[in-house]
PDB file of C-alpha atoms in Angstrom:
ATOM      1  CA  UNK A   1      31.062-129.409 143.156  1.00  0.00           C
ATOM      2  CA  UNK A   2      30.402-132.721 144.766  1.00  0.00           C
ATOM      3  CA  UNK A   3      32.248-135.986 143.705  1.00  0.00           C
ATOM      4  CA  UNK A   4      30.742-139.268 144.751  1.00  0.00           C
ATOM      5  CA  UNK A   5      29.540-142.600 143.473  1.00  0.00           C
ATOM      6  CA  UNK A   6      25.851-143.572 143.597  1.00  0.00           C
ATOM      7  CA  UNK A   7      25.071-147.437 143.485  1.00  0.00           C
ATOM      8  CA  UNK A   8      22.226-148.858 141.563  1.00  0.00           C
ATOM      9  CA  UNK A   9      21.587-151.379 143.930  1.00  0.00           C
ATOM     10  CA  UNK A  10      20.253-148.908 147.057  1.00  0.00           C
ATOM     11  CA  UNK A  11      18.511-146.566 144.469  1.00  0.00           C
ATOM     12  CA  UNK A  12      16.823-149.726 143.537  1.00  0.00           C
ATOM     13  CA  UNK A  13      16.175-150.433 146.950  1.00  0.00           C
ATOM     14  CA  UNK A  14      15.016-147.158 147.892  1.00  0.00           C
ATOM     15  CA  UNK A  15      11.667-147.374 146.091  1.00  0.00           C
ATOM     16  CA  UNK A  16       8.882-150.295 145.483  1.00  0.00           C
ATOM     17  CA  UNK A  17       6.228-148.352 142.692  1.00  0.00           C
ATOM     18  CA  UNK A  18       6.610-149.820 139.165  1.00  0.00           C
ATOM     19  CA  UNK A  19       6.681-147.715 136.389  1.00  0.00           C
ATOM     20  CA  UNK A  20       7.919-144.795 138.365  1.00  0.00           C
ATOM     21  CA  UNK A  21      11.171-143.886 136.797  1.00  0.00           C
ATOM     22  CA  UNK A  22      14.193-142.702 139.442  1.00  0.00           C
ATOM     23  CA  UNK A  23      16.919-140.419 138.093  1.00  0.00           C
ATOM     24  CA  UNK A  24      20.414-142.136 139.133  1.00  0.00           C
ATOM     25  CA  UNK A  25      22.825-139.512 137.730  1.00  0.00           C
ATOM     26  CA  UNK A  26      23.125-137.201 134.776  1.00  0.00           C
ATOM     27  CA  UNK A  27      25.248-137.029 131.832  1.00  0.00           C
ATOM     28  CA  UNK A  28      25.987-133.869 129.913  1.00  0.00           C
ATOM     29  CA  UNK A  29      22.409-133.327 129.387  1.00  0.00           C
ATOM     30  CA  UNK A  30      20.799-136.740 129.792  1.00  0.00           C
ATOM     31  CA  UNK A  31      19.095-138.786 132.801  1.00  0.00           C
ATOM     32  CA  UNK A  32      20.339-142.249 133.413  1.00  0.00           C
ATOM     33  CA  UNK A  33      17.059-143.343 135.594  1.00  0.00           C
ATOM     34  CA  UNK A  34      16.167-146.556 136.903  1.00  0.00           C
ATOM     35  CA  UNK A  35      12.782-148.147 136.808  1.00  0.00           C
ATOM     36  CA  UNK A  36      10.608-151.418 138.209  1.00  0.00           C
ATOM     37  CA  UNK A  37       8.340-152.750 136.033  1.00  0.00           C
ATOM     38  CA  UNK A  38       5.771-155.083 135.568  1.00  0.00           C
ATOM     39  CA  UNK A  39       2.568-155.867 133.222  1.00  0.00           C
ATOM     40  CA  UNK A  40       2.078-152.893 130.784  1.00  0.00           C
ATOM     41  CA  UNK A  41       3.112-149.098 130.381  1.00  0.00           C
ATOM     42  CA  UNK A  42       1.508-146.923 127.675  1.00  0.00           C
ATOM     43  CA  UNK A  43       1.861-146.734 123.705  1.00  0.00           C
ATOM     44  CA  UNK A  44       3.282-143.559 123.259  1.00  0.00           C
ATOM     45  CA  UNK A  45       6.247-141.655 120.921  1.00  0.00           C
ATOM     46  CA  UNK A  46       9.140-139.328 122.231  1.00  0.00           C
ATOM     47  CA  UNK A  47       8.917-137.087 119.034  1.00  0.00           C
ATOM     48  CA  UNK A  48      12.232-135.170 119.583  1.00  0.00           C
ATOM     49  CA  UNK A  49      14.270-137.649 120.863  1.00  0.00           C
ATOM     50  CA  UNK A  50      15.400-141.491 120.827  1.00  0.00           C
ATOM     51  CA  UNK A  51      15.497-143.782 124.314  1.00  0.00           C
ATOM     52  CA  UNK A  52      17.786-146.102 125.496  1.00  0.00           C
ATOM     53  CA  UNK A  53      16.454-149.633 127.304  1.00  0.00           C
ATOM     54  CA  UNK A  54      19.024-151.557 129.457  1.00  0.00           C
ATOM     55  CA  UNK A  55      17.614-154.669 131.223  1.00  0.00           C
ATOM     56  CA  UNK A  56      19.102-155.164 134.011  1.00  0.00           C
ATOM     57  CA  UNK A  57      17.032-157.766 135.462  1.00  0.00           C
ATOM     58  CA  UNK A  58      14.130-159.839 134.586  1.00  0.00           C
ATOM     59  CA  UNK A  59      12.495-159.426 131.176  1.00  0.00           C
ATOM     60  CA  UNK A  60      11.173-156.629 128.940  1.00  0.00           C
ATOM     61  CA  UNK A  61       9.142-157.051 125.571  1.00  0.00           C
ATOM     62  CA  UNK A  62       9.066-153.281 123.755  1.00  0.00           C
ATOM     63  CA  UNK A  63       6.324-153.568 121.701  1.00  0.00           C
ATOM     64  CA  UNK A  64       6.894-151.297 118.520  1.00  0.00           C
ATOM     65  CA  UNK A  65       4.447-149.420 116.023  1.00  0.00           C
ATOM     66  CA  UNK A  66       6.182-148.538 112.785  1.00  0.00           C
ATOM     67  CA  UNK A  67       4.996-148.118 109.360  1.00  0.00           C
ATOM     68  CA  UNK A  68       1.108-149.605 110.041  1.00  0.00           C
ATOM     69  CA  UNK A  69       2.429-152.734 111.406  1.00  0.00           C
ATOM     70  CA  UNK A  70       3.762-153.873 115.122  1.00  0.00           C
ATOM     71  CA  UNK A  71       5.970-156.198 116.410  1.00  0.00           C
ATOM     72  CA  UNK A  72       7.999-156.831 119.740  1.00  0.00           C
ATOM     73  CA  UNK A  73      11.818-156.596 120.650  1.00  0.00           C
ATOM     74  CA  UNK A  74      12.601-159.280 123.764  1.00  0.00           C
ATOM     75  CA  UNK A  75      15.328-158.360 126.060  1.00  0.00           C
ATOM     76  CA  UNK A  76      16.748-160.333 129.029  1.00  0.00           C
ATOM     77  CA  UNK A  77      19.215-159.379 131.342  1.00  0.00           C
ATOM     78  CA  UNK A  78      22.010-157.293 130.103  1.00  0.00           C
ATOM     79  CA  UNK A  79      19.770-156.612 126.842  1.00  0.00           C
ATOM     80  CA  UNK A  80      20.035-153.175 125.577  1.00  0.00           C
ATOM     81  CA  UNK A  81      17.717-151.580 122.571  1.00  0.00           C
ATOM     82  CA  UNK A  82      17.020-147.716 121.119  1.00  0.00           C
ATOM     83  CA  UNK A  83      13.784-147.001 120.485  1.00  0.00           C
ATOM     84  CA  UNK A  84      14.611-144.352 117.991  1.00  0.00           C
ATOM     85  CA  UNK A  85      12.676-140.995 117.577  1.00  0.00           C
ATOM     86  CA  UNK A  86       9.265-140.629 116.943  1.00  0.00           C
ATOM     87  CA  UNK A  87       8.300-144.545 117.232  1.00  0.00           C
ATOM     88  CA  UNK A  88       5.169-145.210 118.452  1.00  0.00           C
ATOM     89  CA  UNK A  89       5.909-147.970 121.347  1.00  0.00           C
ATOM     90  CA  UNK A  90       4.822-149.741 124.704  1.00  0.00           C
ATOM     91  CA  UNK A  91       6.900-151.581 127.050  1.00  0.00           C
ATOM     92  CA  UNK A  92       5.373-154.525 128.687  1.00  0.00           C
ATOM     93  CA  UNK A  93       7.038-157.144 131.321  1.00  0.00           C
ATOM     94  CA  UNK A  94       4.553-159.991 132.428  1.00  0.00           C
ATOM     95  CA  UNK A  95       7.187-161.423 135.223  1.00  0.00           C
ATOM     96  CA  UNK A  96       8.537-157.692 136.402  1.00  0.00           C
ATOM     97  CA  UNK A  97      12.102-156.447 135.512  1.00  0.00           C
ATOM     98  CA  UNK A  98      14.339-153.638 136.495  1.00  0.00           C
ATOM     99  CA  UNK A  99      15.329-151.756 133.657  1.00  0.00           C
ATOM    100  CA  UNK A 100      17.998-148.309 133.290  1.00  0.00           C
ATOM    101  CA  UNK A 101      16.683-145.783 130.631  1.00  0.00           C
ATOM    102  CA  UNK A 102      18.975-142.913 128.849  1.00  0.00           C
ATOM    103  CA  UNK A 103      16.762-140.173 128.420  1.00  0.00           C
ATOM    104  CA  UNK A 104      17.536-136.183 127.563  1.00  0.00           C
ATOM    105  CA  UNK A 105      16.770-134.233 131.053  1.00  0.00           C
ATOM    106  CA  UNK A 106      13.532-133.480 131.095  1.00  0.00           C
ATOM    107  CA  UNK A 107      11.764-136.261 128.787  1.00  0.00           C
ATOM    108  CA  UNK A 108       8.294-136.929 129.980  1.00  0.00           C
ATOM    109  CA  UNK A 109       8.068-140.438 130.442  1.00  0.00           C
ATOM    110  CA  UNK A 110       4.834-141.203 128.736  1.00  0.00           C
ATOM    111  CA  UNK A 111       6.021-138.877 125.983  1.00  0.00           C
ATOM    112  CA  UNK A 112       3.429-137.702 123.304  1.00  0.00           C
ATOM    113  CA  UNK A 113       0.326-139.873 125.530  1.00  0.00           C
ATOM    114  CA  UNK A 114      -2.617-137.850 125.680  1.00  0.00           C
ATOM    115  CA  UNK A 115      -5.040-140.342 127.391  1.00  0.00           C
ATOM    116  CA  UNK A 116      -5.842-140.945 131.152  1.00  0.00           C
ATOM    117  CA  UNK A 117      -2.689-142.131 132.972  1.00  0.00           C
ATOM    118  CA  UNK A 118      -3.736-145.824 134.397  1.00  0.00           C
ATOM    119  CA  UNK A 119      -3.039-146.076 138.310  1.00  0.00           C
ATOM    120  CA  UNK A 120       0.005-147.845 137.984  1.00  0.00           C
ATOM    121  CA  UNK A 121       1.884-145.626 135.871  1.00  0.00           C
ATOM    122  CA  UNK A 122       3.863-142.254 137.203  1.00  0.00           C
ATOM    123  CA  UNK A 123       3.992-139.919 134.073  1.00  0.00           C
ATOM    124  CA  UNK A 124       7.674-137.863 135.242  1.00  0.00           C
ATOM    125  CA  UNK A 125      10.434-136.443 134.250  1.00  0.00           C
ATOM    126  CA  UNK A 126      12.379-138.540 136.540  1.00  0.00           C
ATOM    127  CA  UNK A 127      12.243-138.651 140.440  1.00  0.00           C
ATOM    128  CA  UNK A 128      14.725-138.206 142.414  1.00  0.00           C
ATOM    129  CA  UNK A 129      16.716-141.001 143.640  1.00  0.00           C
TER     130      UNK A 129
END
């Protein structure tokens, strides 16, 4: 087994696409991936499992769908939110932001979606870094 750090800062650098998740390292069995982003991603549920936002730079609204109404959770820098399981929601950043996600291995990224994925979005399971 191989022991070494990995820094976010040249995984970030390592990739321009938005909305094209990067796994950074696992833990137990969850991805810690790292995303750009910018305008809007999908509306769409991850049935089976919650998901973990952590701004890390920029700003990110999560707009949420829950019980026949929707409103938005604002994060800045540092900001961290849980979508919890089964919510119906769509991340949108109008100035860009870098965000990590905690995800089980293997979580589709546009979850339960079942439309045409737009150009700018990478439906994964993570990519590696």
């Amino acid at each position: 087994m191989k022991h070494q750090s990995v820094n976010i800062d040249t995984v970030l650098g390592s990739f321009q696409e938005l909305w094209s998740p990067r796994i950074l390292t696992h833990v137990n069995d969850w991805d810690v991936r790292l995303a750009k982003v910018e305008g809007s991603f999908v509306w769409h549920a991850h049935p089976d499992t919650d998901e973990l936002f952590i701004v890390l730079d920029g700003a990110l609204d999560i707009h949420l769908r829950e019980s026949g109404e929707e409103h938005a959770v604002h994060l800045e820098r540092n900001d961290v939110f849980v979508v919890p399981r089964g919510v119906m929601h769509c991340p949108q950043s109008s100035e860009g932001a870098t965000i990590m996600l905690f995800e089980p291995t293997g979580t589709l990224s546009t979850g339960d979606y079942e439309g045409e994925i737009p150009d700018h979005v990478t439906s994964t399971t993570g990519l590696p870094a």
